[in-house]
Coordinates of C-alpha atoms in Angstrom, one line a residue:
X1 CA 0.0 0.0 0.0
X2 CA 1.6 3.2 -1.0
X3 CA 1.2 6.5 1.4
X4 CA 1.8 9.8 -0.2
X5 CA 3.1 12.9 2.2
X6 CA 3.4 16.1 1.8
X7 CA 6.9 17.1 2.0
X8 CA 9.6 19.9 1.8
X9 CA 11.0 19.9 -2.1
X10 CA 13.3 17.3 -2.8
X11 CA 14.8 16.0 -5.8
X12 CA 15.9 12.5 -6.8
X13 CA 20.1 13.1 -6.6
X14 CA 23.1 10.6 -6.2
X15 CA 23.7 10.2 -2.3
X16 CA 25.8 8.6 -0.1
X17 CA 25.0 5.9 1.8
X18 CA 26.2 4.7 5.1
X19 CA 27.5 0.9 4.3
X20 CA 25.1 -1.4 5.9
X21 CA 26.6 -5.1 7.7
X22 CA 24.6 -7.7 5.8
X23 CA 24.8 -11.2 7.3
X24 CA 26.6 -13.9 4.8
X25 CA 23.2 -15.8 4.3
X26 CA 20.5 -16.7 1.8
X27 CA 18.0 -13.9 2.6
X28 CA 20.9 -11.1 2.8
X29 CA 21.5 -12.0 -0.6
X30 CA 18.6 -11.4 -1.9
X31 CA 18.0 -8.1 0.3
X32 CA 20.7 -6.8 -1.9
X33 CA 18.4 -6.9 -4.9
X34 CA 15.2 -5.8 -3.1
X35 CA 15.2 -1.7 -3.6
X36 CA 12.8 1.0 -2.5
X37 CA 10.3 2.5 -4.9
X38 CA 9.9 6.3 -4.0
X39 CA 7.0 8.4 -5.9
X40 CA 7.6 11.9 -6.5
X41 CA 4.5 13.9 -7.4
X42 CA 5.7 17.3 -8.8
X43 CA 3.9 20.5 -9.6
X44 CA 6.4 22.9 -11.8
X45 CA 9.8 22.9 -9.4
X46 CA 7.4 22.0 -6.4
X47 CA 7.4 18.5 -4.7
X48 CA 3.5 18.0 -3.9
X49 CA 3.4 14.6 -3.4
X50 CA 5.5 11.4 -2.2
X51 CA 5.0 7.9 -1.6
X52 CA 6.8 4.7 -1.6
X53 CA 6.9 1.1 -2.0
X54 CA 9.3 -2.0 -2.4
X55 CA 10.4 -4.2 -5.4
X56 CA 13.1 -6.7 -6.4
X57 CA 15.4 -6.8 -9.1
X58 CA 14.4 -9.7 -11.5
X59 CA 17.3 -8.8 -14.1
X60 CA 19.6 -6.4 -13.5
X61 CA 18.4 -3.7 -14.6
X62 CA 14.3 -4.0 -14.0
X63 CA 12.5 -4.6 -10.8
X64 CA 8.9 -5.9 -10.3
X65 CA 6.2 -4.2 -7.4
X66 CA 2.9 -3.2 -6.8
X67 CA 0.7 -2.2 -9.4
X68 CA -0.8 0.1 -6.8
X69 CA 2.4 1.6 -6.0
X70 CA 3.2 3.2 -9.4
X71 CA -0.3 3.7 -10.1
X72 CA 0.1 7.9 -10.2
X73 CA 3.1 7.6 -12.4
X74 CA 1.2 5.5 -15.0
X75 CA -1.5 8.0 -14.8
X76 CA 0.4 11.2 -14.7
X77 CA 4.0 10.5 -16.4
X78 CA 4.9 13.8 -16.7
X79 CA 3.9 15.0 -12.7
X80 CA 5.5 11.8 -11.3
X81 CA 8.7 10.7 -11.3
X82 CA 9.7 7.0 -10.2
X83 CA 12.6 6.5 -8.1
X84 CA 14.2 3.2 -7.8
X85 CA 16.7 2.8 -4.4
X86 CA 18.8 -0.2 -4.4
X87 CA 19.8 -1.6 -0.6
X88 CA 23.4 -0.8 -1.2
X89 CA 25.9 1.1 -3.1
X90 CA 25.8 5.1 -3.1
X91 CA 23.5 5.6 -6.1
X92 CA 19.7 5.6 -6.9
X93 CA 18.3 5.6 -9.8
X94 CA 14.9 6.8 -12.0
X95 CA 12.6 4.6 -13.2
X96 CA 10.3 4.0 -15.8
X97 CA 6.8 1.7 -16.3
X98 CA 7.5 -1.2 -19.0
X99 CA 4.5 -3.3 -17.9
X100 CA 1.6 -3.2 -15.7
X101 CA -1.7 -5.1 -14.8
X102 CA -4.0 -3.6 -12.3
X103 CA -5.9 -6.9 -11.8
X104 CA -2.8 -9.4 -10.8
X105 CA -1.5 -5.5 -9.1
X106 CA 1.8 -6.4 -10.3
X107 CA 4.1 -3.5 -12.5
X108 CA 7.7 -3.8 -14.2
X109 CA 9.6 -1.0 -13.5
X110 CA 13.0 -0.5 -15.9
X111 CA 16.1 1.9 -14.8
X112 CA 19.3 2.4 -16.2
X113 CA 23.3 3.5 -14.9
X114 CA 23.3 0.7 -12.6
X115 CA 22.9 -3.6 -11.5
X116 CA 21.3 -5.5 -9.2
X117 CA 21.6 -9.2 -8.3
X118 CA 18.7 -10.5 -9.4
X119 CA 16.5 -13.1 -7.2
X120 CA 14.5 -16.3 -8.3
X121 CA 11.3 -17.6 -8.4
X122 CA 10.4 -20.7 -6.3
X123 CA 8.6 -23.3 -8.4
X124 CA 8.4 -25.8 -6.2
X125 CA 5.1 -26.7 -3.7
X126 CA 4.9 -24.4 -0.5
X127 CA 3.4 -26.2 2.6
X128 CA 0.9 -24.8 5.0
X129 CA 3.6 -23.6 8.3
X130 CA 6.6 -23.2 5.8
X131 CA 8.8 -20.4 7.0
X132 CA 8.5 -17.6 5.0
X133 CA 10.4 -14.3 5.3
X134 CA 9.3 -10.4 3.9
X135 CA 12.1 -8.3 2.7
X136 CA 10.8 -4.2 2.0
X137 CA 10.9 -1.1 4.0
X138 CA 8.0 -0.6 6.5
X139 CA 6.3 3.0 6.4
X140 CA 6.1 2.7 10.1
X141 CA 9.9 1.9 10.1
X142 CA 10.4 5.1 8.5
X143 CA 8.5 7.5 10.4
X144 CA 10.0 6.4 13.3
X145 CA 14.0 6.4 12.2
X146 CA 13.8 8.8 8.6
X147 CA 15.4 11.8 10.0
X148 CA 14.2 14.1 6.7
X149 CA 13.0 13.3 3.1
X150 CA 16.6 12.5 2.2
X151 CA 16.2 9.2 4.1
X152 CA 14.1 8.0 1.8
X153 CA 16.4 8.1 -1.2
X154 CA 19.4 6.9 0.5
X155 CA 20.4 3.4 0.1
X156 CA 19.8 1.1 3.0
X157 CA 19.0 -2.3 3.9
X158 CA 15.6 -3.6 4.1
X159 CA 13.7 -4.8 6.8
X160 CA 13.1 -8.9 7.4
X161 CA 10.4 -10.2 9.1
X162 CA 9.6 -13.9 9.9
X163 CA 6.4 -15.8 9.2
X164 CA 4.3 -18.9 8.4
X165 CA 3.0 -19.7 5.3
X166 CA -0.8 -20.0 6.2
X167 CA -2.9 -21.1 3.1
X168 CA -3.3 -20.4 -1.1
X169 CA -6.5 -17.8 -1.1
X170 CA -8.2 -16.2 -4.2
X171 CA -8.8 -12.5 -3.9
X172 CA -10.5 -10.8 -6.8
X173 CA -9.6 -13.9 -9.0
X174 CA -6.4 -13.8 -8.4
X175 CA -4.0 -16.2 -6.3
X176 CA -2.9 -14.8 -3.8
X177 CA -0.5 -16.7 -0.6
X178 CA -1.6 -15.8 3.2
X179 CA 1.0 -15.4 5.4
X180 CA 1.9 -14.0 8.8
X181 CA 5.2 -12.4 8.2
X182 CA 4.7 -8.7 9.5
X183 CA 4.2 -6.3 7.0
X184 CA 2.8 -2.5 6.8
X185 CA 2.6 0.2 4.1
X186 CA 5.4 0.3 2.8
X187 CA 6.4 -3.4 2.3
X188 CA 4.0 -3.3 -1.0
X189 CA 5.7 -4.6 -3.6
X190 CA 8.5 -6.4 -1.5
X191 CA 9.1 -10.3 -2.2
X192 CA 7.6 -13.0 0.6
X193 CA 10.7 -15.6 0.1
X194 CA 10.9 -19.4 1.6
X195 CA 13.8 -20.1 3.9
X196 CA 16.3 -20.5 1.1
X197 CA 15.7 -16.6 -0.4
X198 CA 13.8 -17.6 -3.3
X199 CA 10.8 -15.4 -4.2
X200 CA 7.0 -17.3 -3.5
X201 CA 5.0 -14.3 -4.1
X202 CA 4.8 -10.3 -3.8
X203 CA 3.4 -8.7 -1.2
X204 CA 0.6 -7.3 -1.8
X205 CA -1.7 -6.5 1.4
X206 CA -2.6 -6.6 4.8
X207 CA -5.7 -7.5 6.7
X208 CA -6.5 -5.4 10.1
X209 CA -6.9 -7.1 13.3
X210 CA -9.8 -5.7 14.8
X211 CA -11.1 -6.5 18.5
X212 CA -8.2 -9.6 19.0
X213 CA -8.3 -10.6 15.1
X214 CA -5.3 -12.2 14.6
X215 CA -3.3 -9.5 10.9
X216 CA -2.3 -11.7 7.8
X217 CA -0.4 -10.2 5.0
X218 CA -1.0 -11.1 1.4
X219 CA 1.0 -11.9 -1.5
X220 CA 0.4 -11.8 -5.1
X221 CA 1.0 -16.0 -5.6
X222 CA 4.2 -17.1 -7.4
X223 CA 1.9 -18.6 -10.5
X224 CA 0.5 -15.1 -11.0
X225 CA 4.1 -13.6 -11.2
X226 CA 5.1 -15.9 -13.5
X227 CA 2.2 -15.0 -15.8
X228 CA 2.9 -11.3 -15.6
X229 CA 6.5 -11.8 -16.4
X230 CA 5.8 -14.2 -19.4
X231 CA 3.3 -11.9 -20.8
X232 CA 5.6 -8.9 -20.4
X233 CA 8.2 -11.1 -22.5
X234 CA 10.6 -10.9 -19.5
X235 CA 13.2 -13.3 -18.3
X236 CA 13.2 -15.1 -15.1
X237 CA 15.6 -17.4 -12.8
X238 CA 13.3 -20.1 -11.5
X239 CA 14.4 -23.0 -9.1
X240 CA 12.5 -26.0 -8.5
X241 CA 14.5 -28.1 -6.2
X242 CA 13.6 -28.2 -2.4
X243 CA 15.1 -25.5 0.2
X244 CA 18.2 -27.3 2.3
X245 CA 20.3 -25.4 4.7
X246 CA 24.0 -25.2 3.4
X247 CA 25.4 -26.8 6.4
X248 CA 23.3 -30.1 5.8
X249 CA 24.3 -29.7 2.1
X250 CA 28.1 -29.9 2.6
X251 CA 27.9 -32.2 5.5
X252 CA 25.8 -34.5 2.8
X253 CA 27.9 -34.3 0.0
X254 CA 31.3 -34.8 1.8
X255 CA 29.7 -37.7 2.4
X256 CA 28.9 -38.6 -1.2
X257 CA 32.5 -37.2 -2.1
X258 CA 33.9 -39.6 0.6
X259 CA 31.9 -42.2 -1.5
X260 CA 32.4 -41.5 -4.9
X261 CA 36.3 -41.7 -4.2
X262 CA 36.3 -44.9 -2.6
X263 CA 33.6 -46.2 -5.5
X264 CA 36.2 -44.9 -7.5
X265 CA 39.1 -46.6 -5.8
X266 CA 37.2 -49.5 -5.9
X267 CA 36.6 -49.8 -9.2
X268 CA 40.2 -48.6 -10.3
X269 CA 41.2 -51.7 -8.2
X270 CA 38.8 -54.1 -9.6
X271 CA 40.1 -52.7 -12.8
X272 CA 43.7 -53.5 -12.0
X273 CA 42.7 -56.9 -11.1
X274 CA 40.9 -57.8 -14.0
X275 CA 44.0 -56.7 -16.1
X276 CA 46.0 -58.7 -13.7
X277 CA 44.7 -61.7 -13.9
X278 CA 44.4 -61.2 -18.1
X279 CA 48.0 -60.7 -17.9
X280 CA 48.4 -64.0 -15.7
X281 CA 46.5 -65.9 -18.5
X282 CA 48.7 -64.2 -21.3
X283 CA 51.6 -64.5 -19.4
X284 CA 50.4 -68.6 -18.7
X285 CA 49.3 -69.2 -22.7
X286 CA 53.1 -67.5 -23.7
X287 CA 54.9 -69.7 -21.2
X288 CA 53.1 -72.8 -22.4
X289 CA 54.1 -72.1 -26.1
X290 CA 57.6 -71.3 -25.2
X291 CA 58.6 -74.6 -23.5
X292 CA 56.0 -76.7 -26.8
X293 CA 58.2 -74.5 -28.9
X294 CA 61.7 -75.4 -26.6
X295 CA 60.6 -79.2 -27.0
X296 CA 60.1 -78.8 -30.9
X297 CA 63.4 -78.0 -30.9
X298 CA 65.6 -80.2 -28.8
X299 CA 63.2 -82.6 -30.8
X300 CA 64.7 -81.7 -33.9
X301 CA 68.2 -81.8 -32.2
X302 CA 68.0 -85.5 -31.8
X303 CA 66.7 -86.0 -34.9
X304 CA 69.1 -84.4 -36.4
X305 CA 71.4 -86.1 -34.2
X306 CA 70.6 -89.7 -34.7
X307 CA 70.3 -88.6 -38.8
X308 CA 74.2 -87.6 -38.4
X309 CA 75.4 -90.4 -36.7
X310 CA 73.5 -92.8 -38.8
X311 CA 75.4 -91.2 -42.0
X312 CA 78.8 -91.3 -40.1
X313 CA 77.9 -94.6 -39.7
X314 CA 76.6 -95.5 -43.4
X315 CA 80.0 -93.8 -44.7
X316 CA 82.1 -96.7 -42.3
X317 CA 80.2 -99.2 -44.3
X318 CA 80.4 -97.6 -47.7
X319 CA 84.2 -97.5 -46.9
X320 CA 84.4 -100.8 -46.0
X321 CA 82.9 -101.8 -49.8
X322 CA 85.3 -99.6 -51.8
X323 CA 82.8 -97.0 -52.1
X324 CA 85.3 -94.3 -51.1
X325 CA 83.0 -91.5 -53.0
X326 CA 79.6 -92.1 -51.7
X327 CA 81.6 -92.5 -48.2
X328 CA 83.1 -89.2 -48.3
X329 CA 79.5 -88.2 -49.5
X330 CA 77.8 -89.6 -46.2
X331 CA 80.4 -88.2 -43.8
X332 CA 80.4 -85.0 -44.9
X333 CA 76.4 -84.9 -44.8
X334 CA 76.5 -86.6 -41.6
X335 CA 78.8 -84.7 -39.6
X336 CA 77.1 -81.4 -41.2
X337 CA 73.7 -82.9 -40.1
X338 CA 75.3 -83.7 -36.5
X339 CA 76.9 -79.6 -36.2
X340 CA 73.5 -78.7 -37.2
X341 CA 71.9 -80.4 -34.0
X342 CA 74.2 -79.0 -32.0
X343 CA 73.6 -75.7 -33.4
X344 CA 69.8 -76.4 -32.4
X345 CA 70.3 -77.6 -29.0
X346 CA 72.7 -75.1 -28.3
X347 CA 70.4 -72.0 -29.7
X348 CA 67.1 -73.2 -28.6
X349 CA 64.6 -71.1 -26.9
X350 CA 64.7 -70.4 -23.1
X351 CA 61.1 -71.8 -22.6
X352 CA 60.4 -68.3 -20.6
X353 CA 57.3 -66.1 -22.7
X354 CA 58.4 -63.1 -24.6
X355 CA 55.3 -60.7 -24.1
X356 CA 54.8 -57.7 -26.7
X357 CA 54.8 -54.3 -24.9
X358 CA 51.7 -52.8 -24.7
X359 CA 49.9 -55.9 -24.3
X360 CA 47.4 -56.9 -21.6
X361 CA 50.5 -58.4 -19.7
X362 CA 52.2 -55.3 -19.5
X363 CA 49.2 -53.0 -18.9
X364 CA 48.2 -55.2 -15.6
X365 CA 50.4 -53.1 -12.8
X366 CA 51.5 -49.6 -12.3
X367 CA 52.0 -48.9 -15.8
X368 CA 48.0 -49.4 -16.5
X369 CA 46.8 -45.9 -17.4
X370 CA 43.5 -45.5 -15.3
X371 CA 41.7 -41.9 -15.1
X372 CA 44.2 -39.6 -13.3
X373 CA 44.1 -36.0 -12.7
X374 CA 46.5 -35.1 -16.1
X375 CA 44.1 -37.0 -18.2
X376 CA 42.2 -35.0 -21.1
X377 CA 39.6 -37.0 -21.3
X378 CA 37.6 -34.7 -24.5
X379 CA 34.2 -33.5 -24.7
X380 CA 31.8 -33.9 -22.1
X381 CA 28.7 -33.7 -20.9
X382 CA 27.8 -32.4 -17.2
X383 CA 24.2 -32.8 -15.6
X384 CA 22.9 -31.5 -12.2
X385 CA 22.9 -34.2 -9.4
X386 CA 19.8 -32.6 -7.2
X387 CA 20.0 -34.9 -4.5
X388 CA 23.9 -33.2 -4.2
X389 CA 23.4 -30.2 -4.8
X390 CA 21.6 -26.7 -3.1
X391 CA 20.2 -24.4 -5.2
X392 CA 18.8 -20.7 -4.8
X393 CA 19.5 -18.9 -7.8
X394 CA 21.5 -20.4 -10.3
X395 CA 20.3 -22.4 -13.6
X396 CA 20.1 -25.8 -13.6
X397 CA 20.8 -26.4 -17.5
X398 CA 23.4 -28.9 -18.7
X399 CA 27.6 -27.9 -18.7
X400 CA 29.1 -29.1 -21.5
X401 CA 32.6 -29.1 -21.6
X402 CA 35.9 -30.3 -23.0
X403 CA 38.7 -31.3 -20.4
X404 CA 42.4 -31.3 -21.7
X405 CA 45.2 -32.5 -20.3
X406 CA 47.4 -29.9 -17.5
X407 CA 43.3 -28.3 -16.5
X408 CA 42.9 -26.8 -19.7
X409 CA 39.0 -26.3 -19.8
X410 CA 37.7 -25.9 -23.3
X411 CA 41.5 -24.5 -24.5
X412 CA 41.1 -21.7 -22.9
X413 CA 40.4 -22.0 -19.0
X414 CA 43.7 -22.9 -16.8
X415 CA 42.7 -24.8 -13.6
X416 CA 45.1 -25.6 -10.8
X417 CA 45.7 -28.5 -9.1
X418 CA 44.5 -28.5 -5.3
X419 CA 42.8 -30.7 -3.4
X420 CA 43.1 -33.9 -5.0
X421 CA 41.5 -32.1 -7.9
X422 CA 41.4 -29.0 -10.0
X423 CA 40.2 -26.1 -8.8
X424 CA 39.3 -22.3 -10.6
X425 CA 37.5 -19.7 -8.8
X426 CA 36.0 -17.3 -11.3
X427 CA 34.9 -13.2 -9.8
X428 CA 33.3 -11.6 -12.6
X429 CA 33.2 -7.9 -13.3
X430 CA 29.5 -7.9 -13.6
X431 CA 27.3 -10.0 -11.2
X432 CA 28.1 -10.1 -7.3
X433 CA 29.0 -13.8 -7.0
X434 CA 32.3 -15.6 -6.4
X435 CA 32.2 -19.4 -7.8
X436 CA 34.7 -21.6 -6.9
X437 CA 34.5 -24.3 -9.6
X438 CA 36.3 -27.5 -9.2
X439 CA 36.5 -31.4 -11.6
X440 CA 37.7 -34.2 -10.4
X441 CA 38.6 -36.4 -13.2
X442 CA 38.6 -39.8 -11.2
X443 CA 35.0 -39.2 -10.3
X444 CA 34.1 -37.2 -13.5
X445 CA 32.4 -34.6 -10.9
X446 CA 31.9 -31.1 -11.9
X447 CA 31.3 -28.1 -8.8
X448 CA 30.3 -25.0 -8.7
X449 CA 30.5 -23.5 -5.2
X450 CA 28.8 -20.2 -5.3
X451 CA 29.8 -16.9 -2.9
X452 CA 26.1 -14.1 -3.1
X453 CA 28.5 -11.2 -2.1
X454 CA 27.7 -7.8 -1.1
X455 CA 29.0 -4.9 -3.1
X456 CA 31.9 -4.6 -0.9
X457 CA 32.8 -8.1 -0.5
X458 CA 32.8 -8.3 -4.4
X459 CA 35.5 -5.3 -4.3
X460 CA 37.9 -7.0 -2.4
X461 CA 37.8 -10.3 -4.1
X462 CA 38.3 -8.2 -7.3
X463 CA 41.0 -6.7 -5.7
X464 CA 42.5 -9.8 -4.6
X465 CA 42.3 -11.0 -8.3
X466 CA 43.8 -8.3 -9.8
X467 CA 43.7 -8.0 -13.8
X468 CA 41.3 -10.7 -15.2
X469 CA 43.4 -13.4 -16.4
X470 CA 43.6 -13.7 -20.1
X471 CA 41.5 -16.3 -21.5
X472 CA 44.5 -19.2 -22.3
X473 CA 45.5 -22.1 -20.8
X474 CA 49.3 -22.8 -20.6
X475 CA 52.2 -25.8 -19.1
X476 CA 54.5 -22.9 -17.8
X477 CA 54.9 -23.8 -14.1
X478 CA 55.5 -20.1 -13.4
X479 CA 52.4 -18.6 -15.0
X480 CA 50.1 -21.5 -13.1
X481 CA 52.3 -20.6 -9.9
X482 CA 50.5 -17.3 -10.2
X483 CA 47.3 -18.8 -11.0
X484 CA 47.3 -20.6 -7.4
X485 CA 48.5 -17.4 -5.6
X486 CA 45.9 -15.8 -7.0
X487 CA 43.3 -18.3 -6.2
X488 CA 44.8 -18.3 -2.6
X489 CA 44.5 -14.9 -2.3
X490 CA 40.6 -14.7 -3.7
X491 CA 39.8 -17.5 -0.8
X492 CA 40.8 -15.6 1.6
X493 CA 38.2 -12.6 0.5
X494 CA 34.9 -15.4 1.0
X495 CA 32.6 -15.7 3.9
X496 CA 33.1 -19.0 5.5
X497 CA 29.8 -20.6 4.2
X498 CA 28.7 -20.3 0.3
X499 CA 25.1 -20.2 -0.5
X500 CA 25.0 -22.5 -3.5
X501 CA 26.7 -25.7 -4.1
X502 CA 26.0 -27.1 -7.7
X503 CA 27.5 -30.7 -8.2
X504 CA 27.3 -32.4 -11.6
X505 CA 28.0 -35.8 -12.9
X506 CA 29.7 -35.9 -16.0
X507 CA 29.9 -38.0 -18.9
X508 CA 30.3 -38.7 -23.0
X509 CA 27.3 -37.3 -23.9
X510 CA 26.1 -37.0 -20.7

């Protein structure tokens, strides 16, 4: 519900803002995209009306809230001016209408000169006594701390409050969520999120406890959202997968880590066997054709023995009968026939297997090449593992990739060995996340590890960075030296809990 004032002239400038401490978890992240809507009703050079509301940045650049709360400034575009106050930062920015139904009370609001991070849409089922959590700035907040109109243009946090998801209501034909976070005028517009920050529905309105009644809020239902946003043609993050606290996440997959490397132990040692015991058999067919082919020959040895001496003896006899020529003949053949088997006995084979190299003999012991961590192992495939992985904002899709030997993601992404595994951590210039992405090629398992930062906290790991890295990968032991101090140095920037932890099983065509 929007409240216009009448206030001292003001004008929508650049200000300062006092940076505000905002606690490393799911809902402070998504309080960083959640701004204040301010309505300025002017009359020539003379403020004559204000009002505010909330919203929450669904790209970076547009935010969604009340109908009811830009209602003047659709009517009167040229009296009203929309203001658009992000939570941090020292800037705020003017706004403009790109969509708006009256019916679901639900407006688009577009700005430019600045981002925001923005939040997601819950698509999965919300029970009756969920948590829920409201994020938007109170009117009775503000009268009570505002010092002067200039507070309400200033960038500051919003204001949480804690709830219970109650039941799914239609009001006016649309479907709306009943909850019992506290809200007031002010909060219009402001996203009603489950325990993991994702947005369920927009705050909408309030019912008054009268005589002891018991005050619910409303909010415009996450359905309805997602049919504004689809009709206005604009782009959403949704997530469907149920809301886990990250603690329980990393406890759970260290777990399935733990698992997956002795699975993969296992099966490099059931692999070893197998070629083990092929090479036995090798090893046992080469060492039973050695000693056939070692008997073949002494076999031939005697022959050709017993043929020698039986010539040597035929030439005696020929000898005997005068037959000096067919003698000679005989001894010569016979003594050549006897050298001969000596040259056969003497040169026959050892009877021990002469295996070729490369062979399943050879392949059966350390020099067996099983998946190790300087392995390109080509174009793959990576899919989300849900029952691994927490998820508030980030996409879901498919990560396809190529892995090349020394880290080398897709030729041009250098990875560093740490952990058993290699590692990158990526701070872009843009968006206010920190992933630390990591791929373990015994496993084939793909991370992403994501850091929500505030606007300082993405400062300093930019800092700690330095210049982006150019886009190569390289084998110079130097330049990845630098690589790891640099990734040292960016860890030491993150809060000691992420909020997102995507894990991915990868695979030839996934």
């Amino acid at each position: 519900m929007i409240v216009f004032r009448l206030l001292s002239p003001v004008l929508l400038v650049l200000m300062l803002a006092m940076p505000s401490a905002a606690r490393a978890d799911d809902i402070s992240a998504t309080a960083r995209g959640v701004v204040r809507v301010v309505t300025i009703a002017m009359d020539g050079e003379q403020v004559v009306g204000f009002g505010h509301g909330s919203g929450f940045a669904v790209a970076p650049n547009r935010i969604v809230t009340n109908a009811h709360v830009v209602e003047l400034a659709t009517q009167y575009p040229d009296n009203v001016v929309i203001g658009v106050v992000p939570s941090e930062g020292a800037k705020s920015y003017q706004g403009r209408v790109v969509a708006y139904d009256a019916k679901r009370d639900l407006a688009l609001i577009e700005f430019t000169g600045g981002r925001l991070p923005p939040a997601a849409l819950y698509t999965g089922p919300v029970t009756e006594g969920d948590r829920v959590v409201a994020l938007g700035y109170p009117g009775n907040v503000d009268l009570a701390t505002a010092q002067s109109a200039a507070d309400y243009i200033r960038p500051t946090s919003p204001v949480r409050s804690e709830g219970g998801f109650s039941a799914r209501r239609s009001l006016s034909g649309v479907d709306v969520l009943l909850h019992t976070a506290g809200i007031a005028r002010g909060n219009s517009g402001g996203p009603l999120l489950d325990g993991c920050g994702r947005v369920i529905g927009v705050n909408s309105a309030i019912t008054r406890g009268e005589e002891g009644d018991s005050s619910f809020g409303f909010a415009i239902a996450d359905n309805e959202l997602a049919a504004f946003l689809g009709a206005a043609g604009q782009p959403y993050a949704s997530v469907g997968i149920p809301c886990t606290s990250i603690e329980d996440r990393l406890r759970q997959d260290s777990d399935a880590d733990a698992r997956a490397a002795t699975d993969a132990a296992v099966a490099l040692r059931e692999a070893a066997a197998a070629r083990a015991m092929a090479a036995e058999t090798e090893r046992a067919k080469a060492r039973e054709a050695a000693e056939r082919e070692r008997e073949n020959f002494m076999a031939l040895a005697g022959l050709l023995l017993v043929g020698g001496a039986l010539a040597i003896g035929a030439a005696g006899l020929f000898e005997s009968r005068g037959q000096r020529r067919t003698a000679i003949w005989c001894l010569t053949g016979g003594g050549i026939t006897v050298a001969a088997a000596v040259l056969v006995f003497v040169f026959r084979p050892s009877g021990e297997p002469m295996l070729a190299t490369g062979t399943a003999a050879t392949a059966g012991g350390a020099t067996a090449a099983p998946v190790v961590a300087d392995q390109a192992l080509g174009s793959l495939v990576c899919r989300l593992v849900p029952e691994r992985s927490r998820v508030t904002i980030s996409s879901t899709a498919d990560v396809p990739m190529t892995w090349g030997q020394g880290g080398c993601m897709n030729g041009r992404t250098q990875y560093v060995a740490a952990n058993g595994r290699w590692e990158k951590i990526l701070v872009p210039e843009e968006e206010q996340t920190v992933s630390v992405l990591g791929f373990d090629p015994a496993t084939r398992t793909y991370t992403n590890t994501r850091y929500l930062m505030s606007a300082a906290a993405m400062e300093a790991a930019r800092a700690a960075r330095g210049e982006a890295p150019v886009k190569s990968c390289t084998a110079d032991p130097i330049a990845t030296a630098r690589v790891a101090e640099r990734v040292a140095a960016i860890r030491a920037t993150l809060p000691p809990l992420p909020n997102e932890k995507l894990v991915y099983r990868c695979g030839v065509g996934g």
